Amino acid sequence: MQSFGKMAAMGMAGLLLFDMMITVGVTSMSTVSDTTMMSIRSNGCKKTSAQSSSDSGNSLIDKYIAKAEEMAKDGKIGYSQSKRKLNPDVDCSSFVYYALTKGGVKNLGDSPFNTSSMDDPMSKAGFTKTDFDGSADKLQKGDVVWRDGHTEIYIGDNKTVGAHEDTDGKDGDSKGDEVSEVPLDYGGGKYTSYYRLSNSSASSSSDSSSSDSSSSNSSSDFKTNDVAIKIAKAFASAGFSKAATAGVLGNVYAESGFVADRSGSGNAYGLGQWDPRSKIRTWMDANGLKDTPDSDEDGQIKMLVATAKSSFNNHYLSEAKAEITVKNDNLYDTWHDASDPEVAAVAWMAGWERPNWASRNEDSRKQVAKNYYDKGLNDISFNGKSGDSDDDSSQCCTQSDDTDGTTDTASANVTVTNSVQAYTDKYGQAAFDIGKKYGIPYEAILGQSAVESAWGASSLTTKYHNFFGIKAVNGQKSVKLATKECNQGGCYDTTGDFAVYDSDEDGFAGYGKFITENSRYATALQKRTDPHAYIQELKNAGYATDNNYVSTVWGVTQQFIAYIKQTNKFPPSSEVQFDSAPPADTGGSSSGSSDDSDANTTCPVSDDSGSTSYGSVGGAPTKDGDFSWMCSGNQKICSASDAGVFYPHLEYGHQCVWYAWNRLAMIHGNEGWSWVMGNGGDIANNLKGQSGWTVDGNPKPGDGISGRGSPFAGGGDCGHVAVVEEVSSDPSGWKIRISEGNRDGSASFSSYGSRWLTKSQLSSTDCQFFRNSNWKK
């Protein structure tokens, strides 16, 4: 429901009119005039005919043209990419497929091809492909014309018949314009090739044995892209799996063709077609790249990796479920853990890119992802876990160790990379010494530090020896650095005081102190001989909120374990003589220490009685719509360009945080209180302990509500924030009507929403209500 800022509404892959080219054997890229569709030059195909001579010639052409015209007149058949198999609709390439097959053309395969995989089946069916300049005088009736991403059938008189676009978002063709006859130049782009039915008899080419019409190129034709490989290596180094990375590549190809300075529709730009383009500049400035141009390839790749999770949401969850199996009702989890690159491509498309769904060019993204997975990434070592196992289970082979009951995870199927070797050689001794001193499994220290410091390459690590992103406390030496906060619609820059250490050894020692001086981690410290259990208990105690944190860190940790076992550099933690006894197990409860500034605890809606207030604020519409109703209030939000008075931040559109603070100021006035920084889901926690603020589990009209979890918030880690407009009685205790920004993930001026939620519905979330003592109501 809530969304991070949407990427380019359509992406470079897709005018609504066309389905996207899948071929990856690209020899050149260009932009078609008057469109945002990328142009990908074909590598051509063998010209063999498998059409019997008795069916060839004008009679067969007349038959399939007649079928094409019949389909165009059938109002039950419209344009759709998700229902392209006459269920009940078609897209441009499936229209051609069905017209030809219904007209008697043979050997086209058992399912529709697409524009990038037409060469082989058309060749087998007896069509010869010829490049041409787009002029009608070169064409004959029955030719199948083609350009990057689109195809139709030429019927003479400078006309084609085909499937063009979805004009009403519904099944069928109610207006008669989705599947129809159109001028040859319809859509603004020239056709560059045509397929013509040959009169020759079938030849038994050895190539005809292949029937896989979904493959865009043979292995010998496939060519990787240098930028794609750089992206893949960056995702591999960050611990993501091969399948997940291939899914990203399929999408980046569809969006920008791996061109970092490509401009798309609207104000979209770059590899990921970020919209607006200013998002790139904002992120770079906040992440130590102020002197780097936003067109910089390497900078954009860093941004892709860094926002791989924060830019996900579940806005297209239901649509994705119609295409793939979604894990945990979460598109990020589905992408991250996918073992199938095509599933990963759909999950990234639906959760991260979020293109216009009607013109999403899904087949293109899936095919490119598959090609890279099968053929293009074999020289890269991937260490990230993929598959369907839970966070707390290992995918490596394990063997029980009878001596101490722990698990030997240094199995033969763990791949040790050069990064693991180099990192261990450089930081292994520091990790071992700190683990021994503080009673922490050093293997887990290595795994955590590698993941959180980008293998020692982050600027916080290289300049300030901080491997774990630990914040400074109690007068500790610190540096104020740009960082980012996120709300459900995007991320914005802020600053934080991070601990500064004098050496790498000090940085590791700082971690040891951080863990042992916070009683919440007492249970984790009981697991000093079991790295996996230690990581799991850290997660349980609130060290991280990422659902994939255990699997990510454990996947890297296993590599360290394997390498250390192979080289015998250090004894396993199960054999280490620690310098001190473990602390008493407190069950992982938090002491509330401010030292644990990065941990997020969850506080479910409480059953505290006697303080819930019923009533209504008034003024906020009960139906979804735009924000123009706020024009009459003190924030003067009348049009899409009006940012408000109290919280005038439209950098990432009309997001939930933007709306909540401005709406609360409408209710309570602009004076006597201030908004606080934070993700939508973090605002309530950030207000705890601050003067004048109350945070609890009992709603009152005019409260803010902040938290994570469905049905209040969508997917992703940034949560959601809204305003309580009404509180009424309910069998579960109470129910509230909230008003909210960015209800549909578009971050648009028309994304205002309102809905009712019951206490029972919120019981599975960590939602909390907040209010200020200086509020007028």
CSV table of C-alpha atoms in Angstrom, one decimal, residues 244-650:
chain,number,residue,atom,x,y,z
A,244,ALA,CA,18.8,-12.1,-7.3
A,245,THR,CA,21.5,-10.3,-9.1
A,246,ALA,CA,20.4,-11.7,-12.5
A,247,GLY,CA,16.9,-10.4,-11.6
A,248,VAL,CA,18.4,-6.9,-11.2
A,249,LEU,CA,20.2,-7.1,-14.5
A,250,GLY,CA,17.0,-8.0,-16.3
A,251,ASN,CA,15.4,-4.9,-14.9
A,252,VAL,CA,18.3,-2.5,-15.5
A,253,TYR,CA,18.5,-3.7,-19.1
A,254,ALA,CA,14.8,-3.1,-19.6
A,255,GLU,CA,14.9,0.3,-17.9
A,256,SER,CA,18.1,1.8,-19.4
A,257,GLY,CA,19.9,-0.7,-21.4
A,258,PHE,CA,22.8,-0.4,-18.9
A,259,VAL,CA,23.4,3.2,-20.0
A,260,ALA,CA,24.0,5.4,-17.0
A,261,ASP,CA,23.2,8.7,-18.7
A,262,ARG,CA,20.0,7.6,-20.4
A,263,SER,CA,17.1,9.9,-19.9
A,264,GLY,CA,13.6,8.4,-19.9
A,265,SER,CA,10.0,9.5,-19.8
A,266,GLY,CA,9.2,12.4,-17.5
A,267,ASN,CA,12.3,13.2,-15.4
A,268,ALA,CA,13.6,9.6,-15.2
A,269,TYR,CA,17.3,9.1,-15.5
A,270,GLY,CA,20.1,6.6,-15.1
A,271,LEU,CA,20.6,2.9,-14.8
A,272,GLY,CA,17.6,2.5,-12.6
A,273,GLN,CA,15.6,5.3,-14.2
A,274,TRP,CA,15.2,7.1,-10.9
A,275,ASP,CA,12.4,9.6,-11.1
A,276,PRO,CA,12.9,12.4,-10.4
A,277,ARG,CA,16.5,12.5,-11.5
A,278,SER,CA,17.3,14.6,-8.4
A,279,LYS,CA,17.1,11.5,-6.3
A,280,ILE,CA,20.5,10.4,-7.6
A,281,ARG,CA,22.1,13.7,-6.6
A,282,THR,CA,20.5,13.6,-3.2
A,283,TRP,CA,21.7,10.1,-2.5
A,284,MET,CA,25.2,10.8,-3.8
A,285,ASP,CA,25.5,13.9,-1.6
A,286,ALA,CA,24.4,12.0,1.4
A,287,ASN,CA,26.8,9.2,0.8
A,288,GLY,CA,30.2,10.9,0.3
A,289,LEU,CA,29.8,11.4,-3.5
A,290,LYS,CA,29.2,15.2,-3.6
A,291,ASP,CA,31.9,15.7,-6.2
A,292,THR,CA,30.6,12.8,-8.4
A,293,PRO,CA,28.3,13.7,-11.3
A,294,ASP,CA,24.9,12.0,-11.2
A,295,SER,CA,25.7,10.4,-14.5
A,296,ASP,CA,28.6,8.5,-13.0
A,297,GLU,CA,28.3,4.8,-13.7
A,298,ASP,CA,30.1,3.6,-10.6
A,299,GLY,CA,28.2,6.0,-8.4
A,300,GLN,CA,24.8,4.8,-9.7
A,301,ILE,CA,25.9,1.2,-9.2
A,302,LYS,CA,26.7,2.0,-5.6
A,303,MET,CA,23.2,3.5,-5.2
A,304,LEU,CA,21.6,0.5,-6.8
A,305,VAL,CA,23.3,-1.8,-4.2
A,306,ALA,CA,22.8,0.5,-1.3
A,307,THR,CA,19.0,1.0,-2.0
A,308,ALA,CA,18.4,-2.7,-2.9
A,309,LYS,CA,16.3,-3.1,0.2
A,310,SER,CA,15.2,0.4,1.2
A,311,SER,CA,13.5,1.1,-2.1
A,312,PHE,CA,11.4,-2.0,-2.0
A,313,ASN,CA,7.7,-1.9,-1.2
A,314,ASN,CA,4.7,-4.2,-1.7
A,315,HIS,CA,2.5,-1.8,-3.7
A,316,TYR,CA,2.3,-4.4,-6.5
A,317,LEU,CA,2.0,-7.4,-4.2
A,318,SER,CA,-1.3,-8.7,-5.5
A,319,GLU,CA,-0.2,-8.2,-9.1
A,320,ALA,CA,3.0,-10.1,-8.5
A,321,LYS,CA,1.2,-12.9,-6.8
A,322,ALA,CA,-0.6,-13.5,-10.1
A,323,GLU,CA,2.8,-14.1,-11.7
A,324,ILE,CA,5.0,-15.7,-9.1
A,325,THR,CA,4.9,-17.3,-5.7
A,326,VAL,CA,5.6,-14.5,-3.2
A,327,LYS,CA,7.5,-15.4,0.0
A,328,ASN,CA,6.3,-14.2,3.3
A,329,ASP,CA,3.9,-11.8,1.5
A,330,ASN,CA,7.0,-9.7,0.9
A,331,LEU,CA,8.5,-8.8,-2.5
A,332,TYR,CA,12.0,-8.1,-1.0
A,333,ASP,CA,12.1,-11.5,0.6
A,334,THR,CA,11.0,-13.0,-2.7
A,335,TRP,CA,13.7,-11.3,-4.7
A,336,HIS,CA,16.4,-11.8,-2.1
A,337,ASP,CA,15.8,-15.5,-1.6
A,338,ALA,CA,14.8,-16.4,-5.2
A,339,SER,CA,16.5,-19.4,-6.7
A,340,ASP,CA,14.9,-18.7,-10.1
A,341,PRO,CA,16.2,-15.6,-11.9
A,342,GLU,CA,12.9,-15.1,-13.6
A,343,VAL,CA,11.1,-15.0,-10.2
A,344,ALA,CA,13.8,-12.5,-9.0
A,345,ALA,CA,13.2,-10.4,-12.1
A,346,VAL,CA,9.5,-10.1,-11.4
A,347,ALA,CA,10.0,-9.5,-7.7
A,348,TRP,CA,12.5,-6.7,-8.4
A,349,MET,CA,10.3,-5.2,-11.1
A,350,ALA,CA,7.2,-5.2,-8.8
A,351,GLY,CA,8.9,-4.2,-5.6
A,352,TRP,CA,11.8,-2.0,-6.6
A,353,GLU,CA,11.2,-0.6,-10.1
A,354,ARG,CA,7.4,-0.4,-10.0
A,355,PRO,CA,6.8,0.5,-13.6
A,356,ASN,CA,3.4,1.2,-15.1
A,357,TRP,CA,2.0,-2.3,-14.7
A,358,ALA,CA,0.1,-2.3,-18.0
A,359,SER,CA,3.4,-1.7,-19.9
A,360,ARG,CA,5.9,-3.4,-17.7
A,361,ASN,CA,7.5,-5.6,-20.3
A,362,GLU,CA,7.8,-8.5,-17.9
A,363,ASP,CA,8.9,-11.1,-20.5
A,364,SER,CA,11.8,-8.9,-21.5
A,365,ARG,CA,13.0,-8.6,-17.9
A,366,LYS,CA,12.6,-12.3,-17.2
A,367,GLN,CA,14.4,-13.4,-20.4
A,368,VAL,CA,17.4,-11.1,-19.9
A,369,ALA,CA,17.7,-12.3,-16.3
A,370,LYS,CA,17.6,-15.9,-17.4
A,371,ASN,CA,20.2,-15.3,-20.0
A,372,TYR,CA,22.6,-13.7,-17.6
A,373,TYR,CA,22.0,-16.4,-15.0
A,374,ASP,CA,22.5,-19.2,-17.5
A,375,LYS,CA,25.4,-17.7,-19.5
A,376,GLY,CA,26.7,-14.4,-18.3
A,377,LEU,CA,27.6,-14.7,-14.6
A,378,ASN,CA,29.6,-17.9,-14.4
A,379,ASP,CA,32.9,-16.1,-13.8
A,380,ILE,CA,31.6,-14.3,-10.7
A,381,SER,CA,31.6,-15.8,-7.2
A,382,PHE,CA,28.3,-15.4,-5.5
A,383,ASN,CA,28.0,-16.1,-1.8
A,384,GLY,CA,24.5,-14.9,-1.0
A,385,LYS,CA,21.9,-17.4,-0.1
A,386,SER,CA,18.9,-18.1,-2.3
A,387,GLY,CA,16.1,-20.5,-1.9
A,388,ASP,CA,13.1,-21.1,0.3
A,389,SER,CA,14.8,-21.8,3.6
A,390,ASP,CA,14.0,-19.7,6.7
A,391,ASP,CA,16.4,-17.1,8.0
A,392,ASP,CA,17.6,-19.3,10.8
A,393,SER,CA,18.5,-22.4,8.7
A,394,SER,CA,21.7,-23.1,6.8
A,395,GLN,CA,21.8,-24.3,3.3
A,396,CYS,CA,25.3,-25.7,3.7
A,397,CYS,CA,25.8,-29.3,4.7
A,398,THR,CA,26.2,-29.6,8.5
A,399,GLN,CA,27.7,-32.3,10.6
A,400,SER,CA,27.1,-32.8,14.3
A,401,ASP,CA,30.2,-32.3,16.5
A,402,ASP,CA,29.9,-34.9,19.3
A,403,THR,CA,32.5,-33.2,21.4
A,404,ASP,CA,30.6,-30.0,22.3
A,405,GLY,CA,27.2,-30.2,20.6
A,406,THR,CA,27.9,-27.4,18.2
A,407,THR,CA,27.6,-27.5,14.5
A,408,ASP,CA,30.5,-27.9,12.0
A,409,THR,CA,29.6,-25.7,9.1
A,410,ALA,CA,32.9,-25.7,7.2
A,411,SER,CA,31.4,-28.0,4.6
A,412,ALA,CA,32.9,-28.7,1.2
A,413,ASN,CA,30.1,-26.9,-0.6
A,414,VAL,CA,30.9,-23.5,0.8
A,415,THR,CA,32.7,-21.4,-1.8
A,416,VAL,CA,35.7,-19.4,-0.5
A,417,THR,CA,36.3,-16.2,-2.5
A,418,ASN,CA,39.4,-14.1,-2.8
A,419,SER,CA,37.5,-11.4,-0.8
A,420,VAL,CA,37.2,-13.8,2.1
A,421,GLN,CA,40.8,-14.7,2.0
A,422,ALA,CA,42.0,-11.1,1.8
A,423,TYR,CA,39.6,-9.9,4.5
A,424,THR,CA,40.6,-12.7,6.9
A,425,ASP,CA,44.3,-12.0,6.3
A,426,LYS,CA,43.8,-8.4,7.1
A,427,TYR,CA,41.2,-8.4,9.9
A,428,GLY,CA,41.1,-12.0,11.2
A,429,GLN,CA,43.6,-11.5,14.0
A,430,ALA,CA,41.7,-8.4,15.3
A,431,ALA,CA,38.4,-10.3,15.2
A,432,PHE,CA,39.9,-13.3,17.0
A,433,ASP,CA,41.5,-11.2,19.7
A,434,ILE,CA,38.3,-9.3,20.4
A,435,GLY,CA,36.2,-12.4,20.3
A,436,LYS,CA,38.4,-14.1,22.8
A,437,LYS,CA,38.5,-11.0,25.1
A,438,TYR,CA,34.8,-10.3,25.1
A,439,GLY,CA,33.4,-13.8,24.7
A,440,ILE,CA,32.0,-13.4,21.2
A,441,PRO,CA,32.4,-16.0,18.4
A,442,TYR,CA,35.0,-14.3,16.2
A,443,GLU,CA,33.7,-16.0,13.0
A,444,ALA,CA,30.5,-14.0,13.5
A,445,ILE,CA,32.5,-10.8,14.1
A,446,LEU,CA,34.1,-11.3,10.7
A,447,GLY,CA,30.8,-12.0,9.0
A,448,GLN,CA,29.1,-9.0,10.5
A,449,SER,CA,31.9,-6.6,9.9
A,450,ALA,CA,32.3,-7.7,6.3
A,451,VAL,CA,28.6,-7.3,5.6
A,452,GLU,CA,28.2,-3.9,7.4
A,453,SER,CA,31.4,-2.3,6.2
A,454,ALA,CA,31.1,-3.5,2.6
A,455,TRP,CA,34.1,-5.7,3.1
A,456,GLY,CA,36.0,-2.9,4.6
A,457,ALA,CA,35.4,-0.5,1.8
A,458,SER,CA,32.9,1.9,3.3
A,459,SER,CA,34.1,5.5,4.0
A,460,LEU,CA,33.1,5.1,7.6
A,461,THR,CA,35.5,2.2,7.8
A,462,THR,CA,38.4,3.4,5.7
A,463,LYS,CA,38.6,6.9,7.3
A,464,TYR,CA,37.3,6.3,10.8
A,465,HIS,CA,37.9,2.5,11.4
A,466,ASN,CA,34.2,2.0,12.3
A,467,PHE,CA,33.2,-1.4,10.9
A,468,PHE,CA,29.8,-1.7,12.4
A,469,GLY,CA,28.1,1.7,11.9
A,470,ILE,CA,28.2,2.3,15.7
A,471,LYS,CA,26.9,5.7,16.8
A,472,ALA,CA,28.9,7.8,19.3
A,473,VAL,CA,27.6,8.0,22.9
A,474,ASN,CA,28.6,9.6,26.2
A,475,GLY,CA,31.1,12.1,24.8
A,476,GLN,CA,32.8,9.5,22.6
A,477,LYS,CA,35.0,10.9,19.8
A,478,SER,CA,32.7,11.2,16.8
A,479,VAL,CA,32.3,12.5,13.3
A,480,LYS,CA,29.1,14.0,11.8
A,481,LEU,CA,28.5,12.2,8.6
A,482,ALA,CA,25.8,12.4,6.0
A,483,THR,CA,23.5,9.4,6.2
A,484,LYS,CA,20.0,8.7,5.0
A,485,GLU,CA,16.6,8.3,6.6
A,486,CYS,CA,13.7,6.7,4.7
A,487,ASN,CA,10.0,6.9,4.7
A,488,GLN,CA,7.6,4.8,2.7
A,489,GLY,CA,8.2,6.9,-0.4
A,490,GLY,CA,11.9,7.3,-0.5
A,491,CYS,CA,15.0,8.3,1.4
A,492,TYR,CA,16.3,11.7,2.3
A,493,ASP,CA,19.6,12.9,3.6
A,494,THR,CA,20.4,13.8,7.2
A,495,THR,CA,23.4,13.5,9.5
A,496,GLY,CA,24.5,11.3,12.4
A,497,ASP,CA,27.2,11.3,14.9
A,498,PHE,CA,29.3,8.1,14.3
A,499,ALA,CA,32.0,6.8,16.6
A,500,VAL,CA,35.5,7.4,15.5
A,501,TYR,CA,38.3,4.9,16.3
A,502,ASP,CA,42.0,5.4,16.1
A,503,SER,CA,42.8,2.1,14.4
A,504,ASP,CA,41.1,-1.0,12.9
A,505,GLU,CA,41.8,-2.8,16.2
A,506,ASP,CA,40.1,-0.1,18.1
A,507,GLY,CA,37.1,-0.4,15.8
A,508,PHE,CA,36.7,-4.1,16.5
A,509,ALA,CA,37.2,-3.4,20.2
A,510,GLY,CA,34.4,-0.9,20.0
A,511,TYR,CA,32.1,-3.6,18.8
A,512,GLY,CA,33.1,-5.9,21.7
A,513,LYS,CA,32.3,-3.1,24.2
A,514,PHE,CA,29.1,-2.2,22.4
A,515,ILE,CA,27.8,-5.8,22.6
A,516,THR,CA,28.9,-6.6,26.2
A,517,GLU,CA,27.8,-3.3,27.7
A,518,ASN,CA,24.2,-3.8,26.6
A,519,SER,CA,22.3,-6.3,28.6
A,520,ARG,CA,19.9,-7.0,25.8
A,521,TYR,CA,22.6,-9.1,24.2
A,522,ALA,CA,23.2,-11.3,27.2
A,523,THR,CA,21.4,-14.3,25.6
A,524,ALA,CA,23.5,-13.9,22.4
A,525,LEU,CA,26.7,-13.9,24.6
A,526,GLN,CA,25.6,-17.3,25.9
A,527,LYS,CA,26.1,-18.6,22.4
A,528,ARG,CA,29.9,-17.8,22.3
A,529,THR,CA,30.8,-21.2,20.8
A,530,ASP,CA,28.1,-21.2,18.1
A,531,PRO,CA,28.4,-18.4,15.5
A,532,HIS,CA,25.0,-19.1,13.9
A,533,ALA,CA,23.1,-19.1,17.2
A,534,TYR,CA,24.9,-15.9,18.3
A,535,ILE,CA,23.8,-14.1,15.1
A,536,GLN,CA,20.3,-15.4,15.5
A,537,GLU,CA,20.1,-14.2,19.1
A,538,LEU,CA,21.5,-10.7,18.1
A,539,LYS,CA,18.6,-10.5,15.7
A,540,ASN,CA,16.1,-11.7,18.3
A,541,ALA,CA,17.4,-9.0,20.7
A,542,GLY,CA,16.7,-6.2,18.2
A,543,TYR,CA,20.2,-5.7,16.7
A,544,ALA,CA,18.7,-5.6,13.3
A,545,THR,CA,15.1,-5.5,11.9
A,546,ASP,CA,16.0,-6.9,8.5
A,547,ASN,CA,14.2,-10.2,8.1
A,548,ASN,CA,17.1,-11.5,6.0
A,549,TYR,CA,19.8,-10.3,8.4
A,550,VAL,CA,20.6,-13.8,9.8
A,551,SER,CA,20.7,-15.4,6.4
A,552,THR,CA,22.8,-12.6,4.9
A,553,VAL,CA,25.4,-12.5,7.7
A,554,TRP,CA,25.4,-16.3,8.2
A,555,GLY,CA,26.0,-16.9,4.5
A,556,VAL,CA,29.2,-14.7,4.7
A,557,THR,CA,30.2,-16.1,8.0
A,558,GLN,CA,30.2,-19.7,6.6
A,559,GLN,CA,32.8,-18.7,4.1
A,560,PHE,CA,35.1,-17.4,6.8
A,561,ILE,CA,34.6,-20.6,8.8
A,562,ALA,CA,35.4,-22.7,5.7
A,563,TYR,CA,38.6,-20.7,4.9
A,564,ILE,CA,39.8,-20.7,8.5
A,565,LYS,CA,39.3,-24.4,8.7
A,566,GLN,CA,41.2,-25.0,5.4
A,567,THR,CA,44.1,-22.9,6.5
A,568,ASN,CA,44.0,-23.7,10.2
A,569,LYS,CA,44.6,-20.0,10.9
A,570,PHE,CA,42.7,-20.0,14.2
A,571,PRO,CA,40.9,-22.6,16.3
A,572,PRO,CA,37.1,-22.6,16.0
A,573,SER,CA,35.2,-20.7,18.7
A,574,SER,CA,34.1,-24.0,20.1
A,575,GLU,CA,37.7,-24.5,21.2
A,576,VAL,CA,38.6,-21.0,22.2
A,577,GLN,CA,39.5,-20.4,25.9
A,578,PHE,CA,37.7,-17.1,26.4
A,579,ASP,CA,39.1,-14.5,28.9
A,580,SER,CA,35.9,-14.1,30.8
A,581,ALA,CA,32.7,-16.0,31.7
A,582,PRO,CA,29.5,-15.2,29.8
A,583,PRO,CA,27.0,-12.8,31.5
A,584,ALA,CA,23.9,-14.0,33.2
A,585,ASP,CA,21.1,-14.7,30.6
A,586,THR,CA,18.5,-12.0,30.9
A,587,GLY,CA,16.4,-13.4,28.2
A,588,GLY,CA,17.4,-10.7,25.8
A,589,SER,CA,15.5,-7.9,27.4
A,590,SER,CA,16.6,-4.4,26.8
A,591,SER,CA,18.0,-2.3,29.6
A,592,GLY,CA,17.0,0.8,27.6
A,593,SER,CA,20.6,1.8,27.3
A,594,SER,CA,21.2,4.6,25.0
A,595,ASP,CA,24.3,2.9,23.8
A,596,ASP,CA,22.2,0.6,21.6
A,597,SER,CA,21.2,3.5,19.4
A,598,ASP,CA,20.9,1.5,16.3
A,599,ALA,CA,18.6,-1.2,17.6
A,600,ASN,CA,14.9,-1.0,17.0
A,601,THR,CA,12.6,-2.7,19.5
A,602,THR,CA,8.9,-3.4,18.8
A,603,CYS,CA,6.2,-2.5,21.2
A,604,PRO,CA,2.8,-4.0,20.2
A,605,VAL,CA,-0.4,-2.1,20.8
A,606,SER,CA,-0.9,-2.4,24.5
A,607,ASP,CA,-4.0,-3.4,26.6
A,608,ASP,CA,-3.5,-0.5,29.0
A,609,SER,CA,-7.0,0.4,30.0
A,610,GLY,CA,-8.7,3.7,30.8
A,611,SER,CA,-6.9,6.1,28.4
A,612,THR,CA,-8.4,5.5,25.0
A,613,SER,CA,-10.5,8.5,23.9
A,614,TYR,CA,-13.3,8.3,21.5
A,615,GLY,CA,-14.4,11.0,19.1
A,616,SER,CA,-13.5,12.7,15.8
A,617,VAL,CA,-11.2,15.5,14.7
A,618,GLY,CA,-13.2,16.4,11.6
A,619,GLY,CA,-12.1,17.9,8.3
A,620,ALA,CA,-10.3,15.0,6.6
A,621,PRO,CA,-12.1,13.3,3.8
A,622,THR,CA,-13.3,9.8,4.3
A,623,LYS,CA,-12.7,8.8,0.7
A,624,ASP,CA,-9.4,8.5,-1.2
A,625,GLY,CA,-8.5,11.4,-3.4
A,626,ASP,CA,-6.0,14.2,-3.7
A,627,PHE,CA,-4.6,16.7,-1.1
A,628,SER,CA,-6.4,19.8,-2.4
A,629,TRP,CA,-8.8,19.7,0.5
A,630,MET,CA,-5.8,20.9,2.6
A,631,CYS,CA,-5.9,24.2,0.7
A,632,SER,CA,-8.3,25.8,3.2
A,633,GLY,CA,-6.1,24.9,6.2
A,634,ASN,CA,-3.0,26.6,7.6
A,635,GLN,CA,-0.7,24.5,5.4
A,636,LYS,CA,-2.0,26.1,2.1
A,637,ILE,CA,-1.6,22.9,0.1
A,638,CYS,CA,-3.7,23.6,-2.9
A,639,SER,CA,-1.8,22.0,-5.8
A,640,ALA,CA,0.9,19.4,-6.5
A,641,SER,CA,3.7,22.0,-6.1
A,642,ASP,CA,2.6,23.2,-2.7
A,643,ALA,CA,4.9,21.7,-0.1
A,644,GLY,CA,3.1,23.0,3.0
A,645,VAL,CA,4.2,25.3,5.8
A,646,PHE,CA,5.1,23.1,8.8
A,647,TYR,CA,7.0,20.3,6.9
A,648,PRO,CA,7.8,21.7,3.5
A,649,HIS,CA,9.6,18.8,2.1
A,650,LEU,CA,8.5,17.4,-1.2
